[in-house]
Amino acid sequence: LIALAHRILDGDMRGIARAISVIDNELPEKEALIDELFPYCGRAAVWGITGAPGSGKSSLVDLFIENKRRAGQRLAVIAVDPTSPFSGGAILGDRLRMQRHATDDSVFIRSMASRGHLGGLAGATADAIKILDAAGFDLIIVETIGVGQSEIEVVELADLIILILVPGMGDDIQALKAGIMEIGDLFIINKADKDGAAKLKTEIEYVLNMPSAITNLPKPPVLLTSATLQEGIDTAVQKIDECFQQLVHSGELRRRRNRHLQRELNRIVMQKVRALLDERYNLTQALGDWVEQIRSTDSRPYSLVNAKIDTFIKELNGLC
Ligand SMILES: Nc1nc2c(ncn2[C@@H]2O[C@H](COP(=O)(O)OP(=O)(O)OP(=O)(O)O)[C@@H](O)[C@H]2O)c(=O)[nH]1
Ligand SMILES: [Mg+2]
C-alpha cells in the first residue's frame, strides 16, 4: 500500500490507474490509501464541466487540454459515465475524441463508473480527485452530464463550475431558472457556429442580472465557443483561469473547499452508520420485516424506527 502511495506521489501513470481502480471497485485498501495521500492534496485546480448530453463538453475539454499543454501543465480528466444504459456510445465518443492525448505522458484520462459505489458516486469521484491531486496534476477536469441529482453532486466537488449550453434548445433558460443556474461560475455557449447563440447569451445575461439571482460573487461571465471551428477556446481558458484566481484571492476557494470537505465527512458518516446497522441488524432485510410489522400490527413508521434506534443505542451502551 505504501508502495502504491509512493508511485502516485511520483506521478507514475500505471500506479495512478491502479489506485483509481481501487476506488472504483471499493477495495478494502481504499481508506488507508486516501488517508496516506490526503496531506499531499489541495494543490491542483479542479474544474467541473457540466451540460446537456451532446452539448460538446468532451470536445471542449479536448481543446482545453491542448491549450493547457501548450502552457506546460499536466492534466487529468475524469469523465463520469452517464447513468443511462443508452449512453455506451457517448463514453466511446469521449475516449475517441480525447484519444489523441492518450500517448501524452502529461495527460491522464479516465472514465468512472456511476454504479455500485457504497458512498455514492460523489464519494468515489472525490477520492479519485484526491489521487490525481496527490499525483501532482496541475489541473483536474471533471466532466458530467448536467442531469440528475448524483451528477450535480459530482460537479459540486469542483473548485469551479462551468455550465455548457447550446443554442436552439428552447427550454434551456427554463431549466436554468429551475436551479442549476446558481451553481455556475461561468457559462459557455458552445456551438456558437449555429444560429441563436447571441440571443441565448442575451437571455442568460438577463437572467443572471435579475435581482433574485443570489450570491455576492461577481456575475458569471457568459462566453461563446465553437469547438468545431476551434473558436473562443483561448479566451474561455483565460476567463476560467481568471475566475479561479478571483476565488483564490477572495478567500472563496478556501471556504468552498472546507464546505466540500464537510459534505464529504457527512457522506462518510452516513455510509459508515448505514454499514454498521447493516452489519448488526441486516438492515436491508429488516426493512422488509418492518413493512410486515407495520401492515400487520398497529406500528407506525416513526414510532417503529425510533424504538429500533433506542434499542440499538442501549445495545451500544451495553457494549461500552
Ligand atoms: N456544430 C457544432 N458541433 C459541435 C460543437 N462542439 C461539439 N459538437 C458536436 O456535438 C456532438 C457532441 O459532442 P461531445 O463533445 O461528445 O458532447 P458531450 O457534451 O461531451 O456529450 P456527452 O458526453 O455524450 O454528454 C459531436 O458530434 C460534436 O462533433 C460545436 O462547437 N459546433
Ligand atoms: Mg462527453
CSV table of C-alpha atoms and ligand atoms in Angstrom, one decimal:
chain,number,residue,atom,x,y,z
A,1,LEU,CA,0.0,0.0,0.0
A,2,ILE,CA,2.7,2.5,1.0
A,3,ALA,CA,4.5,1.5,-2.2
A,4,LEU,CA,1.4,2.4,-4.3
A,5,ALA,CA,1.1,5.7,-2.5
A,6,HIS,CA,4.7,6.4,-3.4
A,7,ARG,CA,4.1,5.6,-7.0
A,8,ILE,CA,1.2,8.0,-7.1
A,9,LEU,CA,3.3,10.8,-5.5
A,10,ASP,CA,5.9,10.1,-8.2
A,11,GLY,CA,3.2,10.7,-10.8
A,12,ASP,CA,3.5,7.1,-12.1
A,13,MET,CA,0.7,6.7,-14.6
A,14,ARG,CA,0.1,3.0,-14.0
A,15,GLY,CA,0.2,3.5,-10.3
A,16,ILE,CA,-2.5,6.2,-10.7
A,17,ALA,CA,-4.6,4.0,-12.8
A,18,ARG,CA,-4.3,1.2,-10.3
A,19,ALA,CA,-5.3,3.5,-7.5
A,20,ILE,CA,-8.4,4.7,-9.3
A,21,SER,CA,-9.4,1.1,-9.8
A,22,VAL,CA,-9.0,0.6,-6.1
A,23,ILE,CA,-11.6,3.4,-5.6
A,24,ASP,CA,-13.9,2.3,-8.4
A,25,ASN,CA,-14.0,-1.3,-7.1
A,26,GLU,CA,-14.3,-0.3,-3.4
A,27,LEU,CA,-11.3,-2.4,-2.5
A,28,PRO,CA,-10.5,-2.7,1.2
A,29,GLU,CA,-7.2,-0.7,1.0
A,30,LYS,CA,-9.1,2.3,-0.2
A,31,GLU,CA,-9.4,4.1,3.1
A,32,ALA,CA,-5.7,3.8,4.1
A,33,LEU,CA,-4.6,4.8,0.6
A,34,ILE,CA,-6.7,8.0,0.6
A,35,ASP,CA,-5.6,8.9,4.2
A,36,GLU,CA,-2.0,8.4,3.2
A,37,LEU,CA,-2.4,10.8,0.2
A,38,PHE,CA,-4.5,13.4,1.9
A,39,PRO,CA,-1.7,15.6,3.2
A,40,TYR,CA,-0.5,16.0,-0.4
A,41,CYS,CA,-3.8,17.2,-1.7
A,42,GLY,CA,-5.0,20.7,-2.3
A,43,ARG,CA,-2.6,21.9,-5.0
A,44,ALA,CA,-4.5,21.1,-8.1
A,45,ALA,CA,-7.2,23.3,-9.6
A,46,VAL,CA,-10.4,21.3,-10.1
A,47,TRP,CA,-12.8,22.4,-12.9
A,48,GLY,CA,-16.3,20.8,-13.1
A,49,ILE,CA,-17.9,20.9,-16.6
A,50,THR,CA,-21.5,20.0,-17.0
A,51,GLY,CA,-24.2,20.5,-19.5
A,52,ALA,CA,-26.9,18.6,-21.5
A,53,PRO,CA,-25.9,15.4,-23.3
A,54,GLY,CA,-24.2,16.2,-26.6
A,55,SER,CA,-23.6,19.9,-25.8
A,56,GLY,CA,-19.9,19.5,-26.7
A,57,LYS,CA,-18.4,19.0,-23.2
A,58,SER,CA,-15.8,16.5,-24.3
A,59,SER,CA,-15.0,18.4,-27.5
A,60,LEU,CA,-14.2,21.5,-25.4
A,61,VAL,CA,-12.3,19.5,-22.8
A,62,ASP,CA,-10.2,18.1,-25.6
A,63,LEU,CA,-9.3,21.7,-26.7
A,64,PHE,CA,-8.8,22.9,-23.1
A,65,ILE,CA,-6.2,20.1,-22.7
A,66,GLU,CA,-4.5,21.2,-25.9
A,67,ASN,CA,-4.4,24.8,-24.6
A,68,LYS,CA,-3.0,23.8,-21.2
A,69,ARG,CA,-0.4,21.5,-22.6
A,70,ARG,CA,0.9,24.5,-24.6
A,71,ALA,CA,1.3,26.2,-21.2
A,72,GLY,CA,3.2,23.2,-20.0
A,73,GLN,CA,0.6,22.0,-17.5
A,74,ARG,CA,-0.1,18.4,-16.5
A,75,LEU,CA,-3.8,17.5,-16.7
A,76,ALA,CA,-6.2,14.8,-15.6
A,77,VAL,CA,-9.7,14.3,-16.8
A,78,ILE,CA,-12.4,12.3,-15.1
A,79,ALA,CA,-15.4,11.6,-17.3
A,80,VAL,CA,-18.2,10.3,-15.2
A,81,ASP,CA,-20.1,7.7,-17.1
A,82,PRO,CA,-23.7,8.7,-17.5
A,83,THR,CA,-26.1,6.6,-15.5
A,84,SER,CA,-28.2,5.9,-18.6
A,85,PRO,CA,-27.9,2.5,-20.1
A,86,PHE,CA,-28.2,4.1,-23.5
A,87,SER,CA,-25.1,6.1,-23.4
A,88,GLY,CA,-22.5,3.5,-24.3
A,89,GLY,CA,-21.8,5.4,-27.5
A,90,ALA,CA,-21.2,8.6,-25.6
A,91,ILE,CA,-18.5,7.1,-23.5
A,92,LEU,CA,-16.8,5.7,-26.5
A,93,GLY,CA,-17.1,9.2,-28.0
A,94,ASP,CA,-15.2,10.7,-25.1
A,95,ARG,CA,-12.4,8.2,-25.4
A,96,LEU,CA,-12.1,8.6,-29.2
A,97,ARG,CA,-12.2,12.4,-29.1
A,98,MET,CA,-9.5,12.7,-26.4
A,99,GLN,CA,-7.6,9.8,-27.7
A,100,ARG,CA,-5.0,11.9,-29.4
A,101,HIS,CA,-3.8,12.9,-25.9
A,102,ALA,CA,-3.6,9.4,-24.7
A,103,THR,CA,0.1,9.0,-25.7
A,104,ASP,CA,0.9,12.2,-23.9
A,105,ASP,CA,2.6,11.3,-20.6
A,106,SER,CA,1.3,14.5,-19.0
A,107,VAL,CA,-2.4,13.8,-19.7
A,108,PHE,CA,-4.4,11.2,-17.8
A,109,ILE,CA,-7.9,10.5,-19.0
A,110,ARG,CA,-10.3,8.1,-17.2
A,111,SER,CA,-14.0,7.3,-17.1
A,112,MET,CA,-15.6,6.5,-13.8
A,113,ALA,CA,-18.5,4.1,-13.5
A,114,SER,CA,-21.5,5.6,-11.9
A,115,ARG,CA,-22.9,2.3,-10.4
A,116,GLY,CA,-22.2,0.4,-7.3
A,117,HIS,CA,-20.4,2.9,-5.0
A,118,LEU,CA,-21.2,2.4,-1.4
A,119,GLY,CA,-20.5,6.0,-0.6
A,120,GLY,CA,-22.2,7.1,-3.8
A,121,LEU,CA,-20.8,8.4,-7.0
A,122,ALA,CA,-19.7,11.7,-5.4
A,123,GLY,CA,-17.7,9.9,-2.7
A,124,ALA,CA,-15.9,7.8,-5.3
A,125,THR,CA,-15.2,10.8,-7.5
A,126,ALA,CA,-13.9,12.8,-4.5
A,127,ASP,CA,-11.4,10.1,-3.8
A,128,ALA,CA,-10.3,9.9,-7.4
A,129,ILE,CA,-9.7,13.6,-7.4
A,130,LYS,CA,-7.5,13.2,-4.3
A,131,ILE,CA,-5.4,10.6,-6.1
A,132,LEU,CA,-4.9,12.8,-9.1
A,133,ASP,CA,-4.2,15.9,-6.9
A,134,ALA,CA,-1.6,14.0,-4.9
A,135,ALA,CA,-0.1,12.8,-8.2
A,136,GLY,CA,0.8,16.4,-9.0
A,137,PHE,CA,-1.5,17.2,-11.8
A,138,ASP,CA,-1.9,21.0,-12.2
A,139,LEU,CA,-5.5,20.8,-13.4
A,140,ILE,CA,-8.2,18.2,-12.9
A,141,ILE,CA,-11.3,18.4,-15.1
A,142,VAL,CA,-14.4,16.5,-14.1
A,143,GLU,CA,-17.0,16.1,-16.9
A,144,THR,CA,-20.5,15.1,-16.0
A,145,ILE,CA,-23.9,15.3,-17.8
A,146,GLY,CA,-25.9,18.0,-16.1
A,147,VAL,CA,-29.0,16.0,-15.3
A,148,GLY,CA,-29.9,14.2,-12.1
A,149,GLN,CA,-29.0,14.7,-8.5
A,150,SER,CA,-26.0,12.5,-8.4
A,151,GLU,CA,-24.3,14.2,-11.4
A,152,ILE,CA,-24.9,17.6,-9.8
A,153,GLU,CA,-23.4,16.3,-6.6
A,154,VAL,CA,-20.3,15.2,-8.6
A,155,VAL,CA,-19.8,18.5,-10.3
A,156,GLU,CA,-20.2,20.3,-7.0
A,157,LEU,CA,-16.9,18.6,-5.9
A,158,ALA,CA,-15.1,21.0,-8.2
A,159,ASP,CA,-13.5,24.3,-7.2
A,160,LEU,CA,-15.2,26.0,-10.1
A,161,ILE,CA,-18.2,25.0,-12.2
A,162,ILE,CA,-18.6,25.6,-15.9
A,163,LEU,CA,-22.0,25.2,-17.5
A,164,ILE,CA,-22.2,24.4,-21.2
A,165,LEU,CA,-25.2,25.4,-23.1
A,166,VAL,CA,-26.1,25.3,-26.8
A,167,PRO,CA,-28.3,27.4,-28.9
A,168,GLY,CA,-31.6,26.0,-30.2
A,169,MET,CA,-32.7,24.3,-27.1
A,170,GLY,CA,-35.9,26.3,-26.3
A,171,ASP,CA,-36.3,25.4,-22.7
A,172,ASP,CA,-32.7,26.0,-21.6
A,173,ILE,CA,-33.5,29.1,-19.8
A,174,GLN,CA,-36.4,27.4,-18.0
A,175,ALA,CA,-34.1,24.6,-16.9
A,176,LEU,CA,-31.6,27.2,-15.7
A,177,LYS,CA,-34.2,29.0,-13.7
A,178,ALA,CA,-35.1,25.7,-12.1
A,179,GLY,CA,-31.9,25.6,-10.1
A,180,ILE,CA,-28.8,24.7,-12.0
A,181,MET,CA,-28.1,28.3,-12.7
A,182,GLU,CA,-26.9,29.1,-9.2
A,183,ILE,CA,-24.0,26.6,-9.3
A,184,GLY,CA,-22.4,28.1,-12.5
A,185,ASP,CA,-19.3,30.2,-12.1
A,186,LEU,CA,-19.0,30.5,-15.8
A,187,PHE,CA,-21.4,29.9,-18.7
A,188,ILE,CA,-20.2,28.7,-22.1
A,189,ILE,CA,-22.5,28.8,-25.1
A,190,ASN,CA,-20.9,26.2,-27.3
A,191,LYS,CA,-21.9,25.5,-30.9
A,192,ALA,CA,-21.8,29.3,-31.5
A,193,ASP,CA,-21.4,28.4,-35.2
A,194,LYS,CA,-25.1,27.7,-35.1
A,195,ASP,CA,-28.0,30.2,-35.1
A,196,GLY,CA,-29.2,31.7,-31.9
A,197,ALA,CA,-26.0,31.8,-29.9
A,198,ALA,CA,-26.0,35.6,-29.5
A,199,LYS,CA,-29.7,35.5,-28.5
A,200,LEU,CA,-29.1,32.8,-25.9
A,201,LYS,CA,-26.2,34.9,-24.5
A,202,THR,CA,-28.5,37.9,-24.1
A,203,GLU,CA,-31.2,35.7,-22.4
A,204,ILE,CA,-28.7,34.2,-20.0
A,205,GLU,CA,-27.2,37.6,-19.1
A,206,TYR,CA,-30.7,38.8,-18.5
A,207,VAL,CA,-31.5,36.0,-16.0
A,208,LEU,CA,-28.1,36.4,-14.3
A,209,ASN,CA,-28.8,40.1,-13.8
A,210,MET,CA,-32.2,39.6,-12.3
A,211,PRO,CA,-32.3,40.9,-8.7
A,212,SER,CA,-33.3,37.5,-7.4
A,213,ALA,CA,-30.1,36.0,-8.5
A,214,ILE,CA,-28.3,35.2,-5.3
A,215,THR,CA,-24.6,35.5,-4.4
A,216,ASN,CA,-22.2,38.3,-3.6
A,217,LEU,CA,-19.8,36.9,-6.1
A,218,PRO,CA,-19.1,38.7,-9.4
A,219,LYS,CA,-21.7,37.9,-12.2
A,220,PRO,CA,-20.6,34.8,-14.0
A,221,PRO,CA,-19.1,35.5,-17.4
A,222,VAL,CA,-21.1,34.2,-20.4
A,223,LEU,CA,-18.8,33.1,-23.3
A,224,LEU,CA,-19.2,31.9,-26.8
A,225,THR,CA,-17.2,29.0,-28.2
A,226,SER,CA,-17.3,26.7,-31.2
A,227,ALA,CA,-15.4,23.5,-30.5
A,228,THR,CA,-15.8,22.5,-34.2
A,229,LEU,CA,-14.3,25.8,-35.5
A,230,GLN,CA,-11.9,26.0,-32.6
A,231,GLU,CA,-13.1,29.5,-31.8
A,232,GLY,CA,-13.3,31.2,-28.4
A,233,ILE,CA,-11.2,28.5,-26.8
A,234,ASP,CA,-8.2,30.5,-25.6
A,235,THR,CA,-10.5,33.3,-24.3
A,236,ALA,CA,-12.6,30.7,-22.5
A,237,VAL,CA,-9.5,29.2,-20.8
A,238,GLN,CA,-8.2,32.7,-19.9
A,239,LYS,CA,-11.6,33.6,-18.3
A,240,ILE,CA,-11.7,30.3,-16.4
A,241,ASP,CA,-8.2,31.0,-15.0
A,242,GLU,CA,-9.2,34.5,-14.0
A,243,CYS,CA,-12.3,33.2,-12.3
A,244,PHE,CA,-10.1,30.7,-10.4
A,245,GLN,CA,-7.7,33.5,-9.3
A,246,GLN,CA,-10.7,35.5,-8.1
A,247,LEU,CA,-11.8,32.6,-6.0
A,248,VAL,CA,-8.3,32.3,-4.5
A,249,HIS,CA,-7.9,36.0,-3.7
A,250,SER,CA,-11.4,36.5,-2.3
A,251,GLY,CA,-11.0,33.6,0.1
A,252,GLU,CA,-14.0,31.9,-1.6
A,253,LEU,CA,-11.8,28.9,-2.7
A,254,ARG,CA,-10.9,28.1,0.9
A,255,ARG,CA,-14.5,28.4,2.0
A,256,ARG,CA,-15.7,26.2,-0.8
A,257,ARG,CA,-13.1,23.5,-0.1
A,258,ASN,CA,-14.0,23.5,3.6
A,259,ARG,CA,-17.6,23.2,2.6
A,260,HIS,CA,-16.8,20.3,0.3
A,261,LEU,CA,-14.8,18.5,3.0
A,262,GLN,CA,-17.7,18.9,5.4
A,263,ARG,CA,-20.0,17.4,2.8
A,264,GLU,CA,-17.6,14.6,2.3
A,265,LEU,CA,-17.3,13.9,6.1
A,266,ASN,CA,-21.1,13.8,6.1
A,267,ARG,CA,-21.1,11.2,3.3
A,268,ILE,CA,-18.6,9.1,5.1
A,269,VAL,CA,-20.5,9.2,8.4
A,270,MET,CA,-23.8,8.3,6.7
A,271,GLN,CA,-22.2,5.4,4.8
A,272,LYS,CA,-20.5,4.1,8.0
A,273,VAL,CA,-23.6,4.3,10.1
A,274,ARG,CA,-25.6,2.6,7.5
A,275,ALA,CA,-22.9,-0.1,7.2
A,276,LEU,CA,-22.9,-0.6,10.9
A,277,LEU,CA,-26.7,-1.0,11.0
A,278,ASP,CA,-26.5,-3.5,8.1
A,279,GLU,CA,-23.8,-5.5,9.9
A,280,ARG,CA,-25.7,-5.5,13.2
A,281,TYR,CA,-29.2,-5.9,12.0
A,282,ASN,CA,-29.0,-6.9,8.4
A,283,LEU,CA,-30.9,-3.7,7.9
A,284,THR,CA,-31.9,-4.3,4.2
A,285,GLN,CA,-33.7,-7.4,5.2
A,286,ALA,CA,-35.0,-5.9,8.4
A,287,LEU,CA,-36.7,-3.1,6.4
A,288,GLY,CA,-38.8,-5.7,4.8
A,289,ASP,CA,-39.8,-7.2,8.1
A,290,TRP,CA,-40.7,-3.8,9.4
A,291,VAL,CA,-43.1,-3.3,6.5
A,292,GLU,CA,-44.8,-6.5,7.5
A,293,GLN,CA,-44.9,-5.4,11.1
A,294,ILE,CA,-46.5,-2.1,10.1
A,295,ARG,CA,-49.0,-3.8,7.9
A,296,SER,CA,-50.0,-6.5,10.3
A,297,THR,CA,-49.9,-4.6,13.6
A,298,ASP,CA,-50.6,-1.1,14.8
A,299,SER,CA,-46.9,0.0,14.4
A,300,ARG,CA,-46.4,3.4,12.7
A,301,PRO,CA,-43.2,4.3,10.8
A,302,TYR,CA,-41.7,7.0,13.0
A,303,SER,CA,-42.5,5.2,16.3
A,304,LEU,CA,-41.1,2.0,15.0
A,305,VAL,CA,-37.9,3.4,13.7
A,306,ASN,CA,-37.5,5.4,17.0
A,307,ALA,CA,-38.0,2.3,19.0
A,308,LYS,CA,-35.4,0.4,16.9
A,309,ILE,CA,-32.9,3.1,17.3
A,310,ASP,CA,-33.4,3.3,21.1
A,311,THR,CA,-32.8,-0.4,21.3
A,312,PHE,CA,-29.7,0.0,19.1
A,313,ILE,CA,-28.3,2.7,21.4
A,314,LYS,CA,-29.0,0.6,24.5
A,315,GLU,CA,-27.1,-2.3,23.0
A,316,LEU,CA,-24.2,0.0,22.1
A,317,ASN,CA,-24.1,1.3,25.7
A,318,GLY,CA,-24.1,-2.2,26.9
A,319,LEU,CA,-21.1,-2.9,24.8
A,320,CYS,CA,-19.1,0.1,26.2
B,1,LIG,N1,-21.7,22.5,-34.8
B,1,LIG,C1,-21.0,22.2,-33.7
B,1,LIG,N2,-21.0,20.9,-33.3
B,1,LIG,C2,-20.3,20.6,-32.2
B,1,LIG,C3,-19.5,21.6,-31.5
B,1,LIG,N3,-18.9,21.0,-30.4
B,1,LIG,C4,-19.2,19.7,-30.4
B,1,LIG,N4,-20.1,19.4,-31.5
B,1,LIG,C5,-20.6,18.1,-31.9
B,1,LIG,O1,-21.6,17.8,-30.9
B,1,LIG,C6,-21.6,16.3,-30.7
B,1,LIG,C7,-21.4,16.0,-29.2
B,1,LIG,O2,-20.1,16.5,-28.8
B,1,LIG,P1,-19.4,15.9,-27.5
B,1,LIG,O3,-18.2,16.7,-27.3
B,1,LIG,O4,-19.4,14.5,-27.5
B,1,LIG,O5,-20.5,16.4,-26.4
B,1,LIG,P2,-20.6,15.9,-24.9
B,1,LIG,O6,-21.3,17.1,-24.2
B,1,LIG,O7,-19.3,15.5,-24.3
B,1,LIG,O8,-21.6,14.7,-25.0
B,1,LIG,P3,-21.9,13.6,-23.8
B,1,LIG,O9,-20.7,13.3,-23.1
B,1,LIG,O10,-22.5,12.5,-24.6
B,1,LIG,O11,-23.0,14.3,-23.0
B,1,LIG,C8,-20.4,15.8,-31.5
B,1,LIG,O12,-21.0,15.3,-32.7
B,1,LIG,C9,-19.6,17.0,-31.8
B,1,LIG,O13,-18.9,16.9,-33.0
B,1,LIG,C10,-19.6,22.9,-32.0
B,1,LIG,O14,-19.0,23.9,-31.4
B,1,LIG,N5,-20.3,23.1,-33.1
B,2,MG,MG,-18.8,13.8,-23.3
